[in-house]
Coordinates of C-alpha atoms and ligand atoms in Angstrom, one line a residue:
M799 CA -7.6 30.3 3.9
N800 CA -6.3 28.9 7.2
A801 CA -7.3 25.3 8.3
A802 CA -10.1 26.4 10.7
T803 CA -12.0 28.2 7.9
G804 CA -10.6 26.1 5.0
L805 CA -12.2 22.7 4.3
T806 CA -14.9 23.0 7.0
A807 CA -16.1 26.4 5.5
R808 CA -16.6 25.1 2.0
P809 CA -20.3 25.3 0.9
A810 CA -20.2 21.5 0.0
W811 CA -18.8 20.6 3.5
R812 CA -21.5 22.7 5.2
A813 CA -24.1 21.1 3.1
L814 CA -22.8 17.6 3.9
Q815 CA -23.0 18.5 7.6
Q816 CA -26.6 19.3 7.2
H817 CA -27.3 16.3 5.0
F818 CA -25.5 14.2 7.5
T819 CA -28.0 15.0 10.3
T820 CA -30.9 13.6 8.1
L821 CA -29.0 10.6 6.7
R822 CA -27.2 9.4 10.0
A823 CA -30.3 7.7 11.2
T824 CA -31.3 6.0 7.9
H825 CA -30.5 2.3 7.7
L826 CA -29.1 0.5 4.7
R827 CA -32.1 -1.7 4.9
D828 CA -34.3 1.4 4.3
L829 CA -32.1 2.7 1.4
F830 CA -32.3 -0.7 -0.4
A831 CA -36.0 -1.1 0.3
A832 CA -36.6 2.4 -1.3
D833 CA -34.6 1.6 -4.4
P834 CA -34.9 -1.9 -5.7
R835 CA -32.1 -1.1 -8.3
R836 CA -29.6 0.4 -5.8
G837 CA -27.2 -2.6 -6.2
E838 CA -26.8 -1.7 -9.8
R839 CA -27.1 2.0 -9.5
F840 CA -24.3 2.6 -7.0
T841 CA -21.6 0.9 -9.0
A842 CA -18.7 2.0 -11.4
E843 CA -16.2 0.2 -13.6
G844 CA -12.7 0.9 -14.7
A845 CA -9.5 -0.7 -15.8
G846 CA -10.8 -4.2 -15.2
W847 CA -12.3 -3.5 -11.8
Y848 CA -15.9 -3.3 -10.8
L849 CA -16.8 -1.4 -7.7
D850 CA -20.2 -2.0 -5.8
Y851 CA -20.4 0.9 -3.4
S852 CA -24.2 0.5 -2.9
K853 CA -23.7 -0.8 0.7
N854 CA -22.5 2.5 1.9
R855 CA -24.6 4.9 4.1
I856 CA -25.2 7.4 1.2
D857 CA -27.9 8.4 -1.2
Q858 CA -27.8 10.3 -4.5
E859 CA -27.7 13.6 -2.7
T860 CA -24.7 12.5 -0.5
R861 CA -22.8 11.5 -3.8
R862 CA -23.7 14.7 -5.4
L863 CA -22.4 16.7 -2.4
L864 CA -19.2 14.7 -2.0
V865 CA -18.5 15.1 -5.8
A866 CA -19.1 18.9 -5.3
L867 CA -16.7 18.9 -2.3
A868 CA -14.1 17.2 -4.6
R869 CA -14.5 20.0 -7.1
E870 CA -14.4 22.7 -4.6
C871 CA -11.1 21.3 -3.2
G872 CA -9.6 21.4 -6.6
V873 CA -9.1 17.7 -7.3
E874 CA -9.2 18.1 -11.0
E875 CA -6.6 21.0 -11.0
R876 CA -4.4 19.3 -8.6
R877 CA -4.6 16.1 -10.7
E878 CA -3.6 17.9 -13.8
A879 CA -0.8 19.7 -11.9
M880 CA 0.6 16.3 -10.8
W881 CA 0.5 15.2 -14.5
R882 CA 2.2 18.4 -15.6
G883 CA 5.2 17.6 -13.3
E884 CA 4.5 20.6 -11.0
R885 CA 6.2 20.6 -7.7
I886 CA 3.1 19.5 -5.8
N887 CA 5.2 17.9 -3.0
V888 CA 5.6 21.4 -1.6
T889 CA 7.6 20.6 1.5
E890 CA 10.3 18.8 -0.5
H891 CA 9.9 20.9 -3.6
R892 CA 9.5 18.0 -5.9
P893 CA 7.2 16.9 -8.6
V894 CA 5.1 13.8 -7.9
L895 CA 5.3 11.6 -11.1
H896 CA 4.7 8.0 -10.4
V897 CA 2.3 8.2 -13.3
A898 CA 5.2 8.6 -15.6
L899 CA 6.6 5.2 -14.5
R900 CA 3.8 3.5 -16.4
A901 CA 3.3 6.0 -19.2
P902 CA 3.5 4.3 -22.6
R903 CA 6.7 5.1 -24.6
A904 CA 5.0 7.6 -26.9
A905 CA 3.9 9.7 -24.0
K906 CA 5.9 12.9 -23.0
I907 CA 6.2 14.3 -19.6
V908 CA 8.8 17.1 -19.3
V909 CA 10.6 18.0 -16.0
D910 CA 13.3 20.6 -16.0
G911 CA 13.6 20.2 -19.8
T912 CA 14.0 16.4 -19.7
D913 CA 11.4 14.0 -21.1
V914 CA 11.2 11.7 -18.1
V915 CA 9.1 9.1 -19.9
A916 CA 12.0 8.4 -22.3
E917 CA 14.3 7.9 -19.2
V918 CA 11.7 5.5 -17.6
H919 CA 11.7 3.4 -20.8
A920 CA 15.6 3.4 -20.9
V921 CA 15.7 2.0 -17.3
L922 CA 13.0 -0.6 -18.1
E923 CA 14.9 -1.8 -21.1
R924 CA 18.1 -2.4 -18.9
M925 CA 16.0 -4.1 -16.2
G926 CA 14.5 -6.2 -18.9
A927 CA 17.8 -7.3 -20.3
F928 CA 19.2 -8.0 -16.8
A929 CA 16.1 -10.0 -15.9
E930 CA 16.4 -12.1 -19.0
R931 CA 19.9 -12.9 -18.4
V932 CA 19.4 -14.0 -14.8
R933 CA 16.3 -15.9 -15.6
G934 CA 17.9 -17.5 -18.6
G935 CA 21.1 -18.5 -16.7
A936 CA 23.5 -16.1 -18.8
W937 CA 24.1 -14.1 -15.6
T938 CA 26.0 -16.4 -13.2
G939 CA 27.5 -16.0 -9.9
H940 CA 31.2 -15.5 -9.2
T941 CA 32.0 -19.2 -9.4
G942 CA 30.0 -19.6 -12.6
R943 CA 26.9 -21.2 -10.9
R944 CA 23.6 -20.2 -12.0
I945 CA 21.6 -17.7 -9.8
R946 CA 18.8 -19.6 -7.9
N947 CA 18.1 -17.3 -5.0
V948 CA 17.2 -13.6 -5.2
V949 CA 17.2 -11.6 -1.9
N950 CA 15.6 -8.2 -1.9
I951 CA 17.1 -5.9 0.7
G952 CA 15.1 -2.8 1.5
I953 CA 12.5 -1.3 3.8
G954 CA 9.3 0.7 3.6
G955 CA 8.5 1.3 0.0
S956 CA 11.6 -0.5 -1.0
D957 CA 10.3 -3.7 0.5
L958 CA 6.5 -3.7 0.9
G959 CA 5.7 -3.0 -2.7
P960 CA 8.0 -5.7 -4.2
Q961 CA 7.2 -8.2 -1.6
M962 CA 3.4 -7.6 -2.1
A963 CA 3.8 -7.8 -5.8
Y964 CA 6.0 -10.9 -5.6
E965 CA 3.3 -12.7 -3.4
A966 CA 0.5 -11.4 -5.6
L967 CA 2.0 -12.7 -8.8
R968 CA 3.5 -15.8 -7.5
R969 CA 1.3 -17.8 -9.8
Y970 CA 3.1 -16.2 -12.8
S971 CA 6.6 -16.5 -11.4
A972 CA 9.6 -18.5 -12.3
R973 CA 9.4 -21.4 -9.7
E974 CA 13.0 -22.3 -10.2
L975 CA 14.0 -19.0 -8.6
R976 CA 13.6 -18.6 -4.8
F977 CA 12.8 -15.1 -3.5
R978 CA 13.3 -13.7 -0.1
F979 CA 12.7 -10.2 1.4
V980 CA 14.9 -8.8 4.1
S981 CA 13.9 -5.5 5.7
N982 CA 14.1 -5.5 9.5
V983 CA 17.3 -4.3 11.2
D984 CA 16.8 -7.2 13.6
G985 CA 19.4 -9.6 12.6
T986 CA 17.0 -12.5 12.7
D987 CA 15.3 -11.3 9.4
F988 CA 18.6 -11.6 7.5
C989 CA 19.8 -14.8 9.2
E990 CA 16.6 -16.7 8.7
A991 CA 16.3 -15.4 5.1
V992 CA 19.7 -16.9 4.0
Q993 CA 20.2 -19.7 6.4
D994 CA 19.3 -22.3 3.7
L995 CA 20.8 -20.5 0.8
D996 CA 24.0 -21.1 -1.2
P997 CA 26.0 -17.8 -1.5
A998 CA 27.5 -18.9 -4.9
E999 CA 23.8 -19.0 -6.2
T1000 CA 22.5 -15.9 -4.4
L1001 CA 21.8 -12.5 -5.9
F1002 CA 21.2 -9.5 -3.6
V1003 CA 18.9 -6.7 -4.9
V1004 CA 19.6 -3.8 -2.5
C1005 CA 16.8 -1.3 -2.9
S1006 CA 17.0 2.1 -1.3
K1007 CA 15.8 5.4 -2.8
T1008 CA 18.3 7.3 -0.6
F1009 CA 20.9 4.5 -0.1
T1010 CA 21.3 6.0 3.4
T1011 CA 18.6 4.0 5.3
L1012 CA 20.1 2.6 8.4
E1013 CA 18.3 -0.8 8.2
T1014 CA 19.0 -1.4 4.6
L1015 CA 22.7 -0.6 4.7
A1016 CA 23.1 -2.7 7.9
N1017 CA 21.5 -5.7 6.0
A1018 CA 23.5 -5.0 2.8
R1019 CA 26.6 -5.0 4.9
A1020 CA 25.7 -8.3 6.5
A1021 CA 24.9 -9.7 3.1
R1022 CA 28.4 -8.7 1.8
T1023 CA 30.1 -10.3 4.9
W1024 CA 28.0 -13.5 4.4
L1025 CA 28.9 -13.7 0.7
L1026 CA 32.6 -13.0 1.2
A1027 CA 32.9 -15.4 4.0
A1028 CA 31.9 -18.1 1.6
L1029 CA 33.5 -17.0 -1.6
G1030 CA 36.4 -15.2 -0.2
D1031 CA 37.0 -12.7 -3.1
T1032 CA 35.8 -9.1 -3.1
D1033 CA 35.4 -9.4 -6.8
A1034 CA 32.4 -11.5 -6.0
V1035 CA 30.3 -8.5 -5.0
R1036 CA 30.2 -7.6 -8.7
R1037 CA 28.2 -10.7 -9.7
H1038 CA 26.2 -11.0 -6.5
F1039 CA 24.9 -7.4 -5.8
V1040 CA 22.9 -5.0 -7.8
A1041 CA 21.4 -1.8 -6.5
V1042 CA 18.2 0.2 -7.1
S1043 CA 18.5 3.7 -6.0
T1044 CA 18.4 7.4 -6.9
N1045 CA 21.8 8.0 -5.2
A1046 CA 24.6 6.7 -7.5
S1047 CA 27.4 8.0 -5.3
E1048 CA 26.3 6.2 -2.1
V1049 CA 25.9 3.1 -4.2
A1050 CA 29.4 3.3 -5.5
K1051 CA 30.6 4.2 -1.9
F1052 CA 29.1 0.9 -0.7
G1053 CA 31.1 -1.0 -3.4
I1054 CA 28.4 -1.9 -5.9
D1055 CA 29.4 -1.5 -9.5
P1056 CA 27.5 1.5 -11.0
D1057 CA 26.9 -0.8 -14.1
N1058 CA 24.9 -2.9 -11.7
M1059 CA 22.8 0.0 -10.6
F1060 CA 19.2 0.6 -11.9
G1061 CA 18.2 4.3 -11.3
F1062 CA 15.0 6.1 -10.5
W1063 CA 14.3 9.7 -9.7
D1064 CA 13.5 11.9 -6.8
W1065 CA 10.0 12.6 -8.2
V1066 CA 9.1 9.0 -7.2
G1067 CA 8.0 8.7 -3.6
G1068 CA 9.3 5.6 -1.8
R1069 CA 5.6 4.3 -1.3
Y1070 CA 4.9 5.0 -5.0
S1071 CA 8.0 3.4 -6.3
L1072 CA 6.8 -0.3 -6.9
D1073 CA 6.5 0.3 -10.6
S1074 CA 9.9 1.9 -10.9
A1075 CA 13.2 -0.2 -10.8
I1076 CA 12.2 -0.9 -7.2
G1077 CA 10.1 -3.5 -8.9
L1078 CA 13.3 -5.3 -10.2
S1079 CA 12.7 -8.4 -8.0
T1080 CA 9.1 -8.6 -9.2
M1081 CA 10.5 -8.5 -12.8
L1082 CA 13.0 -11.2 -12.0
A1083 CA 10.1 -13.3 -10.7
V1084 CA 7.7 -12.9 -13.4
G1085 CA 9.7 -11.7 -16.5
P1086 CA 9.8 -8.5 -18.4
E1087 CA 6.6 -9.0 -20.4
P1088 CA 4.3 -9.7 -17.5
F1089 CA 6.0 -6.7 -15.8
R1090 CA 5.0 -4.6 -18.7
E1091 CA 1.4 -5.8 -18.4
F1092 CA 1.6 -4.9 -14.8
L1093 CA 2.6 -1.4 -15.8
A1094 CA -0.2 -1.3 -18.4
G1095 CA -2.7 -2.0 -15.6
F1096 CA -1.4 1.0 -13.6
H1097 CA -1.7 3.0 -16.7
A1098 CA -5.2 1.8 -17.5
M1099 CA -6.3 3.0 -14.0
D1100 CA -4.4 6.3 -14.5
E1101 CA -6.4 7.0 -17.6
H1102 CA -9.6 6.1 -15.9
F1103 CA -8.8 8.5 -13.1
R1104 CA -8.0 11.2 -15.5
S1105 CA -11.0 10.8 -17.7
A1106 CA -14.0 9.2 -15.9
P1107 CA -16.6 11.7 -14.5
F1108 CA -16.2 11.9 -10.8
E1109 CA -19.5 10.2 -10.3
R1110 CA -18.1 7.1 -12.0
N1111 CA -14.5 7.5 -11.1
L1112 CA -13.2 4.6 -9.0
P1113 CA -10.4 6.4 -7.1
V1114 CA -12.6 9.5 -6.5
L1115 CA -15.4 7.5 -5.2
L1116 CA -13.3 5.4 -2.8
A1117 CA -11.6 8.6 -1.6
L1118 CA -14.9 10.4 -1.0
L1119 CA -16.4 7.6 0.8
T1120 CA -13.5 7.5 3.2
V1121 CA -13.9 11.3 3.8
W1122 CA -17.5 10.8 4.5
Y1123 CA -16.9 8.1 7.2
V1124 CA -13.9 9.8 8.7
N1125 CA -15.1 13.3 8.9
F1126 CA -18.8 12.7 9.4
F1127 CA -19.2 9.3 11.0
D1128 CA -15.9 9.7 13.1
A1129 CA -14.5 6.4 11.7
T1130 CA -11.0 5.9 12.7
S1131 CA -10.1 2.8 10.8
I1132 CA -10.7 1.1 7.5
A1133 CA -10.4 -2.6 6.9
I1134 CA -8.9 -4.0 3.7
L1135 CA -10.1 -7.4 3.1
P1136 CA -8.7 -9.3 0.1
Y1137 CA -10.3 -12.6 -0.7
D1138 CA -7.3 -14.0 -2.3
Q1139 CA -4.4 -15.6 -0.6
Y1140 CA -2.0 -14.2 -3.1
L1141 CA -3.0 -10.7 -1.8
Q1142 CA -1.7 -11.6 1.7
R1143 CA 0.6 -8.6 1.8
F1144 CA -1.7 -6.1 0.3
P1145 CA -3.1 -4.7 3.5
A1146 CA 0.5 -4.2 4.9
Y1147 CA 1.5 -2.5 1.6
L1148 CA -1.6 -0.2 1.7
Q1149 CA -0.8 0.7 5.3
Q1150 CA 2.3 2.6 4.3
L1151 CA 0.7 3.9 1.1
T1152 CA -2.3 5.4 3.0
M1153 CA -0.9 6.2 6.4
E1154 CA 2.5 7.5 5.5
S1155 CA 0.7 9.7 2.8
N1156 CA -2.3 11.1 4.8
G1157 CA -1.3 10.7 8.5
K1158 CA -0.8 14.4 8.6
Q1159 CA -1.8 17.1 11.1
V1160 CA -1.1 20.3 9.1
T1161 CA -2.3 21.6 5.8
R1162 CA 0.0 22.1 2.9
D1163 CA 0.9 25.6 4.1
G1164 CA 1.5 24.5 7.6
A1165 CA -1.8 25.4 9.4
R1166 CA -3.1 22.8 11.9
V1167 CA -6.0 21.0 10.5
G1168 CA -9.3 21.4 12.2
Y1169 CA -10.7 18.0 11.2
A1170 CA -9.7 14.5 11.1
T1171 CA -7.4 13.1 8.4
G1172 CA -6.0 9.7 7.4
P1173 CA -7.5 6.7 9.3
V1174 CA -5.7 3.6 10.3
Y1175 CA -5.8 0.9 7.7
F1176 CA -5.6 -2.7 8.6
G1177 CA -6.6 -6.1 7.2
E1178 CA -6.1 -9.7 6.5
P1179 CA -7.0 -12.0 3.6
G1180 CA -10.5 -13.4 3.8
T1181 CA -11.6 -16.0 5.1
N1182 CA -8.8 -15.9 7.7
G1183 CA -9.9 -12.5 9.1
Q1184 CA -13.4 -13.8 9.6
H1185 CA -12.1 -16.1 12.4
S1186 CA -10.1 -13.3 14.0
F1187 CA -11.2 -9.6 14.0
Y1188 CA -14.5 -9.7 12.1
Q1189 CA -16.5 -10.1 15.4
L1190 CA -15.6 -6.5 16.1
L1191 CA -16.6 -5.4 12.6
H1192 CA -20.1 -7.0 13.1
Q1193 CA -20.9 -6.2 16.7
G1194 CA -18.2 -3.9 18.1
T1195 CA -18.9 -0.3 19.1
S1196 CA -16.8 1.2 16.3
L1197 CA -17.8 1.8 12.8
V1198 CA -15.1 0.3 10.4
P1199 CA -15.8 0.7 6.8
C1200 CA -14.5 -2.3 4.8
D1201 CA -13.2 -2.8 1.4
F1202 CA -13.8 -6.4 0.1
I1203 CA -11.6 -7.4 -2.8
G1204 CA -12.2 -10.5 -4.9
F1205 CA -11.9 -12.3 -8.2
C1206 CA -14.5 -14.2 -10.2
R1207 CA -12.0 -16.8 -11.3
S1208 CA -9.5 -18.6 -9.1
L1209 CA -5.8 -19.1 -10.3
N1210 CA -6.0 -22.4 -8.4
P1211 CA -9.3 -23.9 -8.9
L1212 CA -9.6 -26.6 -6.2
G1213 CA -13.0 -28.3 -6.2
D1214 CA -15.6 -25.9 -5.2
Q1215 CA -13.3 -23.9 -2.9
H1216 CA -13.3 -20.7 -4.8
D1217 CA -17.1 -20.6 -4.8
L1218 CA -17.0 -21.1 -1.0
L1219 CA -14.4 -18.3 -0.7
M1220 CA -16.5 -15.9 -2.7
A1221 CA -19.7 -16.9 -0.9
N1222 CA -18.1 -15.7 2.3
L1223 CA -17.0 -12.4 0.8
F1224 CA -20.7 -11.7 -0.5
A1225 CA -22.0 -13.0 2.8
Q1226 CA -19.8 -10.8 4.9
S1227 CA -20.7 -7.7 3.0
E1228 CA -24.4 -8.6 3.2
A1229 CA -24.3 -9.4 6.9
L1230 CA -22.5 -6.1 7.6
A1231 CA -25.2 -4.1 5.7
F1232 CA -28.3 -5.8 6.8
G1233 CA -27.5 -7.4 10.1
K1234 CA -30.2 -9.5 12.0
T1235 CA -33.0 -7.8 13.8
E1236 CA -34.3 -8.9 17.3
S1237 CA -37.5 -10.3 15.8
E1238 CA -35.5 -12.3 13.3
V1239 CA -33.4 -13.7 16.1
R1240 CA -36.5 -14.5 18.2
A1241 CA -38.1 -16.2 15.1
E1242 CA -35.2 -18.6 15.1
G1243 CA -36.1 -19.7 18.7
V1244 CA -33.1 -18.2 20.4
P1245 CA -33.7 -18.0 24.2
E1246 CA -34.6 -14.5 25.4
R1247 CA -31.5 -13.9 27.5
L1248 CA -29.3 -14.6 24.4
V1249 CA -31.2 -12.4 22.0
P1250 CA -29.1 -9.2 22.6
H1251 CA -25.9 -11.3 21.9
R1252 CA -27.2 -12.8 18.8
C1253 CA -28.5 -9.6 17.1
F1254 CA -26.5 -7.6 14.4
D1255 CA -27.5 -4.0 14.0
G1256 CA -26.2 -4.0 10.4
N1257 CA -25.9 -0.6 8.8
R1258 CA -22.1 -1.2 8.5
P1259 CA -20.7 0.0 5.2
S1260 CA -18.5 -1.8 2.8
N1261 CA -17.3 -1.6 -0.8
V1262 CA -16.9 -4.6 -2.9
L1263 CA -14.2 -4.6 -5.6
L1264 CA -14.4 -7.4 -8.2
A1265 CA -12.1 -8.3 -11.1
D1266 CA -12.2 -11.3 -13.3
A1267 CA -8.8 -12.8 -12.3
L1268 CA -5.8 -11.8 -10.4
T1269 CA -3.3 -10.9 -13.3
P1270 CA -0.4 -8.5 -13.5
Q1271 CA -2.7 -6.1 -15.2
T1272 CA -5.5 -6.2 -12.6
L1273 CA -2.9 -5.9 -9.8
G1274 CA -1.4 -2.8 -11.4
A1275 CA -4.8 -1.3 -11.7
L1276 CA -5.6 -2.1 -8.0
V1277 CA -2.5 -0.4 -6.8
A1278 CA -3.1 2.6 -9.0
L1279 CA -6.7 2.7 -7.7
Y1280 CA -5.4 3.2 -4.1
E1281 CA -2.6 5.5 -5.1
H1282 CA -5.0 7.9 -6.7
S1283 CA -7.6 7.5 -3.9
V1284 CA -5.0 8.5 -1.4
F1285 CA -4.1 11.5 -3.7
V1286 CA -7.9 12.6 -3.8
Q1287 CA -8.1 12.2 0.0
G1288 CA -5.1 14.3 0.4
C1289 CA -6.6 17.1 -1.9
I1290 CA -9.7 17.2 0.3
W1291 CA -7.9 17.3 3.6
D1292 CA -5.4 19.7 2.0
V1293 CA -2.4 17.8 3.3
N1294 CA 0.8 17.0 1.4
S1295 CA 0.4 13.2 0.7
F1296 CA 4.0 13.0 -0.5
D1297 CA 6.3 13.8 2.4
Q1298 CA 6.8 11.7 5.6
W1299 CA 8.5 14.0 8.2
G1300 CA 6.8 12.1 10.9
V1301 CA 9.3 9.2 10.6
E1302 CA 12.2 11.5 11.3
L1303 CA 12.2 12.2 15.1
G1304 CA 12.3 8.4 16.0
K1305 CA 15.2 8.0 13.5
Q1306 CA 17.2 10.9 15.1
L1307 CA 16.6 9.6 18.7
A1308 CA 17.6 6.1 17.7
A1309 CA 20.9 7.5 16.3
R1310 CA 21.5 9.2 19.6
I1311 CA 20.6 6.2 21.7
A1312 CA 22.5 3.5 19.7
P1313 CA 26.1 4.5 20.8
E1314 CA 24.8 4.9 24.5
L1315 CA 23.8 1.3 24.7
T1316 CA 27.4 0.1 24.6
T1317 CA 29.0 2.7 27.0
T1318 CA 28.6 3.5 30.7
A1319 CA 28.3 7.3 30.0
P1320 CA 25.8 9.1 32.0
L1321 CA 22.3 9.3 30.4
A1322 CA 20.3 12.5 30.0
H1323 CA 16.9 11.3 28.8
D1324 CA 13.5 11.3 30.6
S1325 CA 13.6 8.9 33.7
S1326 CA 11.7 6.2 31.8
T1327 CA 14.1 6.1 28.8
N1328 CA 17.1 6.3 31.3
A1329 CA 15.9 3.3 33.2
L1330 CA 15.2 1.2 30.2
I1331 CA 18.6 1.9 28.7
A1332 CA 20.3 1.2 32.1
R1333 CA 18.5 -2.1 32.4
Y1334 CA 19.2 -3.1 28.8
R1335 CA 23.0 -2.1 29.4
R1336 CA 23.1 -4.5 32.4
R1337 CA 21.5 -7.3 30.6
R1338 CA 22.5 -7.1 27.0
L1339 CA 25.1 -9.6 25.6
P1340 CA 28.1 -8.5 23.7
A1341 CA 27.6 -8.4 20.0
G1342 CA 27.8 -11.7 18.4
T1343 CA 26.9 -13.8 21.5
L1344 CA 23.9 -16.0 21.3
A1345 CA 21.2 -15.6 23.9
T1346 CA 21.0 -19.5 24.3
Q1347 CA 24.7 -19.7 25.1
Ligands
LIG1279 O1 11.5 6.2 6.8 C1 10.4 6.2 5.9 C2 11.0 6.0 4.5 O2 11.6 7.1 4.1 C3 9.9 5.6 3.6 O3 9.2 6.6 3.0 C4 10.7 4.8 2.6 O4 9.9 4.0 1.7 C5 11.6 4.0 3.4 O5 12.0 4.9 4.5 C6 12.9 3.5 2.7 O6 13.6 4.6 2.2 P1 14.8 4.2 1.1 O7 14.2 3.6 0.0 O8 15.4 5.6 0.9 O9 15.7 3.3 1.9

């Protein structure tokens, strides 16, 4: 099947197109009026999470057809192929087995004759032992001082996941340890991260799947220089640097002791690696046991994804709703709105997970898709976002489906503030769905000329995800929920959700331009790039000079 006749020729797709023409004009107000139990009927539960998806522009027929589409697209078969360790990452010819990272010890997943679950647990043991030593003070710095600062150096999946999880689980973390995350090749990131740290008490965790990433290596070199400038002895590197990577030879080349390396495997994608050794900084923060609970949360959602019928399957439902809005309502973005300050980095984390996975223009066999694929994800914690971009969500001209995420119990109960927070979450989803009509506005005595400004059309869809409390377990389950949702979307759009060729061209061009910035050699780019480089050459300061000098 080529793309033009692939997805869009499927019977369920055709039926959805037909169904859409009737449902598009139906208001959520009508759907709720027609079924007084809608708010209970369109819900599902799994792995500690409750999903209310009743405020979506769907009826039972939509759900039936979307589920049929998932079946026709082979979601079940592809899910099982993933679990069997088949090379479903077709362009890189690799298995995709992040589910093995949280499989219980007794499980068995064999890749090329090796039980990868046993390897996973061996690394977890080493991580646990190391984390205990650092947290307990047995692992000291080169001068014998206790480690008080942990700096994670990495970018993309080697930064966003660990940073998000560290922030999310801060309530459970060892407060006597300070954590910093350095990712940007902009020297400001490193300088600001270490400016108040004592090198003798600082441990660098250099995370890179490939250990060839420009930004990470530049920052790791800066860290080594900073450390040695203070401690003066190259032996110090052994006590102050550990690496997390799949590339032992590059780690050794950099000068990090292989004994201080925690490995993972090429069947773990960068954006799916948070629960591998890439989560070492998270384990250092919360300790090995809560980290295991975190993995148990992932696993609980894995089991749910594998066993729940599609009609009650959280990742499947979330994915199908996204497809419904992207492909039928032409939505181009999705808002992720966690009502929990600890989840402040969750939208950024999800951006990589979703957009690097499904921001693709060709199908798995290379044909151009004839339909829209991955939307833009963005978001901020509520209630902050309410005072910034929610105006557009309520009254803008674009349809932006929203995922609200909240917890019934606060980890920091402060007066009635948690009730206020949750009241806002519920109110936002209600306001988006039901809006406010002209007659309701007039009944409030609003002057006629202001009526159009004060109306809310409503009919704006949202999901609400609720868990009892933000724990390592519920966080793991939440991440796995979105991982599998991305997978299901990828199955439907028939894209490879596990490669990221789109980031390569910019990297290649930057590698060509970098040396050109410090010479006067003639330039052979387009006229815009030539002029920008020429201007930069005239105005740049020699390396190491401060702009303020
Ligand atoms: O350039 C994109 C990317 O490859 C991401 O997919 C990845 O998470 C990130 O770079 C970092 O890669 P690494 O862990 O190999 O340094």
